[in-house]
Tab-separated table of C-alpha atoms in Angstrom:
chain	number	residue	atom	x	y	z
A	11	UNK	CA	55.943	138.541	47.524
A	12	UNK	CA	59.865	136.635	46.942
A	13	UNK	CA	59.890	136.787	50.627
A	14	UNK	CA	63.834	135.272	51.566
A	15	UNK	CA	62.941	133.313	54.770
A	16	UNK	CA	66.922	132.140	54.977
A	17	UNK	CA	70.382	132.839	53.575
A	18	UNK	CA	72.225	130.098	51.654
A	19	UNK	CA	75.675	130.445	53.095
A	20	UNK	CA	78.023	131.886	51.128
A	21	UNK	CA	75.052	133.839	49.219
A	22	UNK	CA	75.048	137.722	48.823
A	23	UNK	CA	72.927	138.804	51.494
A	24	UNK	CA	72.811	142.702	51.846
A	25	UNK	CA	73.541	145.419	49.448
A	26	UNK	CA	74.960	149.126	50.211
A	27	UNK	CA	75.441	152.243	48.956
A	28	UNK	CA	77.841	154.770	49.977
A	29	UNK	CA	78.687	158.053	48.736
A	30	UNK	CA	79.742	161.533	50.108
A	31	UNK	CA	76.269	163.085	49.483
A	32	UNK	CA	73.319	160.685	50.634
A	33	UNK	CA	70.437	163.161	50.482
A	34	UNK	CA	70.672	163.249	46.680
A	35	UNK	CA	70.610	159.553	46.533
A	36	UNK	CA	67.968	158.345	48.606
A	37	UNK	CA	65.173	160.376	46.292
A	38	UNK	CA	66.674	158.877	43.200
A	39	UNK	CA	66.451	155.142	44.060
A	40	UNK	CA	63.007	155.655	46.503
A	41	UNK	CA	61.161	157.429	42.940
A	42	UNK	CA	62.762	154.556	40.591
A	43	UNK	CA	62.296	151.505	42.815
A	44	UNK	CA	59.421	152.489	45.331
A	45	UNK	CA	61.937	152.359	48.250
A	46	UNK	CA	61.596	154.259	51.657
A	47	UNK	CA	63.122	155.464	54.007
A	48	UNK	CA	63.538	153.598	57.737
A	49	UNK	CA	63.635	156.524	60.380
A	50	UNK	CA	67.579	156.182	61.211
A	51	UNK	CA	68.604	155.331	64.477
A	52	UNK	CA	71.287	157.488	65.959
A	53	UNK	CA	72.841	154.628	67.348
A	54	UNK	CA	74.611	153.759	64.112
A	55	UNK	CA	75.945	156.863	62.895
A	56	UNK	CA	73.960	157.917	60.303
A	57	UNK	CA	73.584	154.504	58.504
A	58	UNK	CA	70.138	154.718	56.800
A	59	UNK	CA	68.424	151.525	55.887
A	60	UNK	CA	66.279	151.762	52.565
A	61	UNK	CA	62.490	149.660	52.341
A	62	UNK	CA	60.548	147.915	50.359
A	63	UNK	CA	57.243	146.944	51.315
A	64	UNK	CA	58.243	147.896	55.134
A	65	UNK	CA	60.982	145.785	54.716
A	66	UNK	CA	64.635	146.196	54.790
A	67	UNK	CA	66.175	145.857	50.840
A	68	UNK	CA	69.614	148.145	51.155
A	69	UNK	CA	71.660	149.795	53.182
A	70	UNK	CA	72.818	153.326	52.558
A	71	UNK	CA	76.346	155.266	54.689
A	72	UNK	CA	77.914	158.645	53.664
A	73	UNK	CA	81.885	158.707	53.467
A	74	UNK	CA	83.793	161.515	53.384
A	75	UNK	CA	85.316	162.617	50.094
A	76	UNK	CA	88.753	162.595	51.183
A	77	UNK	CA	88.848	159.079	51.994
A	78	UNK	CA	86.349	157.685	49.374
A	79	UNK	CA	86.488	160.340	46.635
A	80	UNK	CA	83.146	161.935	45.104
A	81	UNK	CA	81.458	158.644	43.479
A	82	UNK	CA	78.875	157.049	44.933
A	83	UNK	CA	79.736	152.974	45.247
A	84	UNK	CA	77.515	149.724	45.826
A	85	UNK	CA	78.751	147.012	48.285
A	86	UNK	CA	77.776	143.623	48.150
A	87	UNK	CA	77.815	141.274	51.440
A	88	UNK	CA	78.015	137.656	51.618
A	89	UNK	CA	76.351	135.004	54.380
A	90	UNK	CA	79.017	133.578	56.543
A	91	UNK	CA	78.002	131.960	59.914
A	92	UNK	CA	81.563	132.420	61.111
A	93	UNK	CA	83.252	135.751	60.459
A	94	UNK	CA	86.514	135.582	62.009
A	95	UNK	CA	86.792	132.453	59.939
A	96	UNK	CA	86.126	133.948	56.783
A	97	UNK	CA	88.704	136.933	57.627
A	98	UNK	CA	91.487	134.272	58.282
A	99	UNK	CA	90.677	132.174	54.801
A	100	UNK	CA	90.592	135.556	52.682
A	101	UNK	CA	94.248	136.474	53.969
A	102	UNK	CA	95.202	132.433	53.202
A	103	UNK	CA	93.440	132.817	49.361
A	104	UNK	CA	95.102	135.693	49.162
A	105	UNK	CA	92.682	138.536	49.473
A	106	UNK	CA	93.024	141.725	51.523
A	107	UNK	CA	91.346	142.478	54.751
A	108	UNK	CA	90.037	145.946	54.601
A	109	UNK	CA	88.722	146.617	57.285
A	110	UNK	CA	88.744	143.562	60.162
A	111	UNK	CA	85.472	141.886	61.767
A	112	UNK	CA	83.933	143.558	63.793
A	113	UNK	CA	80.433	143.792	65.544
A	114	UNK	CA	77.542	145.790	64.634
A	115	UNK	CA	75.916	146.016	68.097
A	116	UNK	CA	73.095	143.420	68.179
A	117	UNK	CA	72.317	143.331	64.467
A	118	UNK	CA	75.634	141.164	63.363
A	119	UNK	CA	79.139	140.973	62.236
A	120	UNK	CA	80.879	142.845	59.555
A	121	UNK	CA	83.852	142.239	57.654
A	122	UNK	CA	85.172	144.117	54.472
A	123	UNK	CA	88.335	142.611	51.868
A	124	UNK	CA	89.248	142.560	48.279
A	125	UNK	CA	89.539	139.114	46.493
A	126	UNK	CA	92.711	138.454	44.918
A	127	UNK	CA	92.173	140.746	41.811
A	128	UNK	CA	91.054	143.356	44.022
A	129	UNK	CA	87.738	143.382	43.794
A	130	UNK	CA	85.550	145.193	46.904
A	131	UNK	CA	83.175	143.367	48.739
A	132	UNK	CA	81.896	142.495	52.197
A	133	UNK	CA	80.717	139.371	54.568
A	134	UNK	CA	78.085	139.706	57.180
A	135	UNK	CA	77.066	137.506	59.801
A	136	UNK	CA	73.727	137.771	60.774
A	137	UNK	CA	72.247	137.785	64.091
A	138	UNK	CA	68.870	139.951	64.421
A	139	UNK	CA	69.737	141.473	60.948
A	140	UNK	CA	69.198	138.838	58.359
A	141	UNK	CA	69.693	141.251	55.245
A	142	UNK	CA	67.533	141.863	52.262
A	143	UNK	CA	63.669	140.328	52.896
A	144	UNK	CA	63.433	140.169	49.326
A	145	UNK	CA	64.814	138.052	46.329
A	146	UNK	CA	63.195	138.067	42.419
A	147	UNK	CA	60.265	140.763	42.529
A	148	UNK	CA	60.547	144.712	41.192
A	149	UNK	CA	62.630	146.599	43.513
A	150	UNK	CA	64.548	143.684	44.893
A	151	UNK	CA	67.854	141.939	44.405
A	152	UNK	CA	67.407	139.377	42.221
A	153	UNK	CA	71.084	138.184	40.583
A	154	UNK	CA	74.939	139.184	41.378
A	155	UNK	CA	77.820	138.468	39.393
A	156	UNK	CA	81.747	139.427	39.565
A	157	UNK	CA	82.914	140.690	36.374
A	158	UNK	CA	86.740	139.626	36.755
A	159	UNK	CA	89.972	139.467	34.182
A	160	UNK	CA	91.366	136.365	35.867
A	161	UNK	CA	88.277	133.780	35.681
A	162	UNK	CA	90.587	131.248	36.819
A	163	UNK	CA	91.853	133.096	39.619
A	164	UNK	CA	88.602	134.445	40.894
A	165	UNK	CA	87.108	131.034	40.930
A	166	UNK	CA	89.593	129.523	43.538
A	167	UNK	CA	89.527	132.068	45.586
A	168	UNK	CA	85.833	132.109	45.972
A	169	UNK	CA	85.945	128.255	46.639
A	170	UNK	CA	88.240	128.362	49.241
A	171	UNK	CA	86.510	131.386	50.899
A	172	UNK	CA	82.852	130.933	50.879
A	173	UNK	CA	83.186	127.100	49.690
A	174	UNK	CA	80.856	127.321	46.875
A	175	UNK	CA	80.465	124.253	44.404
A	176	UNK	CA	81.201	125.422	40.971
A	177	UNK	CA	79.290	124.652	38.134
A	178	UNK	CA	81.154	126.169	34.496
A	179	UNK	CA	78.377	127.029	32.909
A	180	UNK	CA	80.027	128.286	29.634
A	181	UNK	CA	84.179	128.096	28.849
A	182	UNK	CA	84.621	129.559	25.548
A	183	UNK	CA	86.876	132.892	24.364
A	184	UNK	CA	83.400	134.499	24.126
A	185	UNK	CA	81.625	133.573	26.797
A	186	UNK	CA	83.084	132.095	29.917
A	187	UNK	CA	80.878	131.965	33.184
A	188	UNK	CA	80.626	130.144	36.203
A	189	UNK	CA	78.019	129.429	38.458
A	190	UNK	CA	78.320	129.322	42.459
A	191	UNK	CA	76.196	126.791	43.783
A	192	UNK	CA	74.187	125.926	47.663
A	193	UNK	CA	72.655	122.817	47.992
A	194	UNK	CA	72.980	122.535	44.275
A	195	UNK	CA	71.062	125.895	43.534
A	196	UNK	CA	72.743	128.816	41.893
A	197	UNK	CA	73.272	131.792	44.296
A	198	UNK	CA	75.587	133.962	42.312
A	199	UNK	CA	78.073	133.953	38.867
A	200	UNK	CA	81.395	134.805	37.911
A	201	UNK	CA	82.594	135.960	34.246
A	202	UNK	CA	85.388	136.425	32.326
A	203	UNK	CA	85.563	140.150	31.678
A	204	UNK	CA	88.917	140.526	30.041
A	205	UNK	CA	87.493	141.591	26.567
A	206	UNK	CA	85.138	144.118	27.584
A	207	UNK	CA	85.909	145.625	31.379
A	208	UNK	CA	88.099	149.369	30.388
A	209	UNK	CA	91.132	149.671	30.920
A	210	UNK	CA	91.092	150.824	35.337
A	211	UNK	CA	88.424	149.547	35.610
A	212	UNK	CA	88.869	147.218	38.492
A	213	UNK	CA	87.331	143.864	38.894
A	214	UNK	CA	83.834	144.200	40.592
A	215	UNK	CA	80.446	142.544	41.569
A	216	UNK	CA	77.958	143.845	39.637
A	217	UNK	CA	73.597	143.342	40.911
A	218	UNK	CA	70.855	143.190	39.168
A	219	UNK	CA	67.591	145.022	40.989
A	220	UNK	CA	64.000	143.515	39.154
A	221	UNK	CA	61.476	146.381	37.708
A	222	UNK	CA	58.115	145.581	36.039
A	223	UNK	CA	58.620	147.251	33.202
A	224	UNK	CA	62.801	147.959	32.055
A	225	UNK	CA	62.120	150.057	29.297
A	226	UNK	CA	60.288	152.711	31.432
A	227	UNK	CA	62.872	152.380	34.148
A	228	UNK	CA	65.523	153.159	32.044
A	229	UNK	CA	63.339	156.543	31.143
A	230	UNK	CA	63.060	156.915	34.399
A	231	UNK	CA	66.847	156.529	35.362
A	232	UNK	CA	67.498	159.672	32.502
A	233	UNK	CA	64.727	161.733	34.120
A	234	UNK	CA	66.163	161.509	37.675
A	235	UNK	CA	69.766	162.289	36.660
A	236	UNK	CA	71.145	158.928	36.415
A	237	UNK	CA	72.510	157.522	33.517
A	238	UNK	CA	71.412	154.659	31.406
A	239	UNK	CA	75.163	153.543	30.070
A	240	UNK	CA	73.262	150.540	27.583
A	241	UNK	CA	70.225	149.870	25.838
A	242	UNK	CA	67.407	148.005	26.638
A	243	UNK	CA	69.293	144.358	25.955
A	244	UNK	CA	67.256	141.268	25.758
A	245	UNK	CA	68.655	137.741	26.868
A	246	UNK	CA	67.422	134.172	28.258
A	247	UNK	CA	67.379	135.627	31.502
A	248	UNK	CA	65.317	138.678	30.932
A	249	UNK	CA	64.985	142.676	29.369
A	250	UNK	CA	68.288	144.436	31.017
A	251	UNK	CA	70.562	147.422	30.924
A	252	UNK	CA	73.268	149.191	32.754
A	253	UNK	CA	72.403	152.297	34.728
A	254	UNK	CA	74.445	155.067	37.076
A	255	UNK	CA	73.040	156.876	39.793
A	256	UNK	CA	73.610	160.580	40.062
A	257	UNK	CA	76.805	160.126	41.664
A	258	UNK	CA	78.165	157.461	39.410
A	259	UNK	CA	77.303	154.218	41.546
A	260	UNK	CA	76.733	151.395	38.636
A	261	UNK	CA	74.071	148.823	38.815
A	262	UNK	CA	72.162	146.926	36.147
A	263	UNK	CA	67.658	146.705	36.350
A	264	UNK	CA	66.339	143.796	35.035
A	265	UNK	CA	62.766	142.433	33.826
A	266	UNK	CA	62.292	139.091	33.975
């Protein structure tokens, strides 16, 4: 097992989906990932914690369709051992505060903003809550990247946040990407989108979740009621292709 015995700071750390409807998503993504279920605890209001191998992986919180509309989302959160700090340098980069820190009884601190192109994403502070228990192995997290239309932008506001090093890793007009790095080891990416995100279609972090086998995952993805938006694409970093859930949450499955 990719067992994660500690978070790089400034690394995604914990992944969560929300949508109006839960009940139709937690048999989708336990069938295609071998996920279960933790027995909620009433204490957090219906927040359901997904498994994998007895272990929590996600997190998974209905919203009401009023505020949050129909579509089911992903969040990703990011290590910060200070999150009152973090809140203060995303309103100095120039980010939005969504909703403030604030602490999750005795599991940690939360903190929700959008980056400066309005992007979604979270911070958590961990206290006995360390996030996902597993990195690189079928059914786990195993890459993120923020697919942005202001690379430049995006970059120094992630630097100033989280203080990542930055390593480009490509600059061309096809293929710009850079690399956030810990202790000199990458921990997450950030590409130029312009030529291919649709027109409103914000700026977003996009995961990767391992599977042993991609092509029979994206059958899989079809038979459940999800929708496989690519082909199977191959690349130096593995078998991959797009997916939706049910409810129209995106996320990419890769085989390494």
């Amino acid at each position: 097992m990719s067992r994660r015995t500690e978070n790089p700071e400034g690394a995604p750390v914990w992944i969560e989906i929300s949508a109006r409807d839960l009940s139709g998503l937690h048999p989708f993504y336990c069938q295609l990932l071998d996920w279960q279920i933790e027995t909620p605890n009433p204490q957090y209001g219906g927040y359901v914690n997904l498994l994998l191998h007895g272990e929590r992986i996600c997190g998974s919180m209905a919203h009401s369709e009023e505020n949050m509309g129909e579509q089911s989302f992903w969040t990703t959160y990011f290590d910060t051992p200070d999150i009152n700090a973090t809140a203060e340098k995303v309103a100095a980069a120039g980010g939005t505060v969504i909703f403030p820190p604030q602490q999750v009884m005795e599991l940690g601190w939360m903190l929700l903003f959008t980056d400066t192109t309005g992007a979604f994403l979270g911070a958590w502070q961990s206290n006995e809550h360390r996030g996902f228990a597993f990195v690189d192995e079928p059914g786990a997290p195993s890459w993120f990247e923020l697919l942005t239309r202001d690379f430049q932008k995006s970059v120094a506001f992630y630097k100033d946040v989280f203080g990542w090093d930055i390593n480009i890793a490509s600059d061309t007009d096809e293929f710009r990407y850079a690399q956030a790095l810990r202790n000199g080891e990458p921990i997450c990416g950030i590409m130029d989108a312009t030529k291919f995100l649709e027109p409103g279609t914000p700026d977003f972090w996009r995961f990767y979740l391992d599977v042993a086998d991609v092509e029979a995952a994206r059958q899989k993805v079809i038979e459940l009621g999800g929708n496989a938006i690519t082909e199977v694409e191959t690349t130096p970093f593995g078998k991959m292709f797009l997916a939706t859930d049910p409810k129209g949450a995106v996320f990419s499955l890769r085989q390494q």
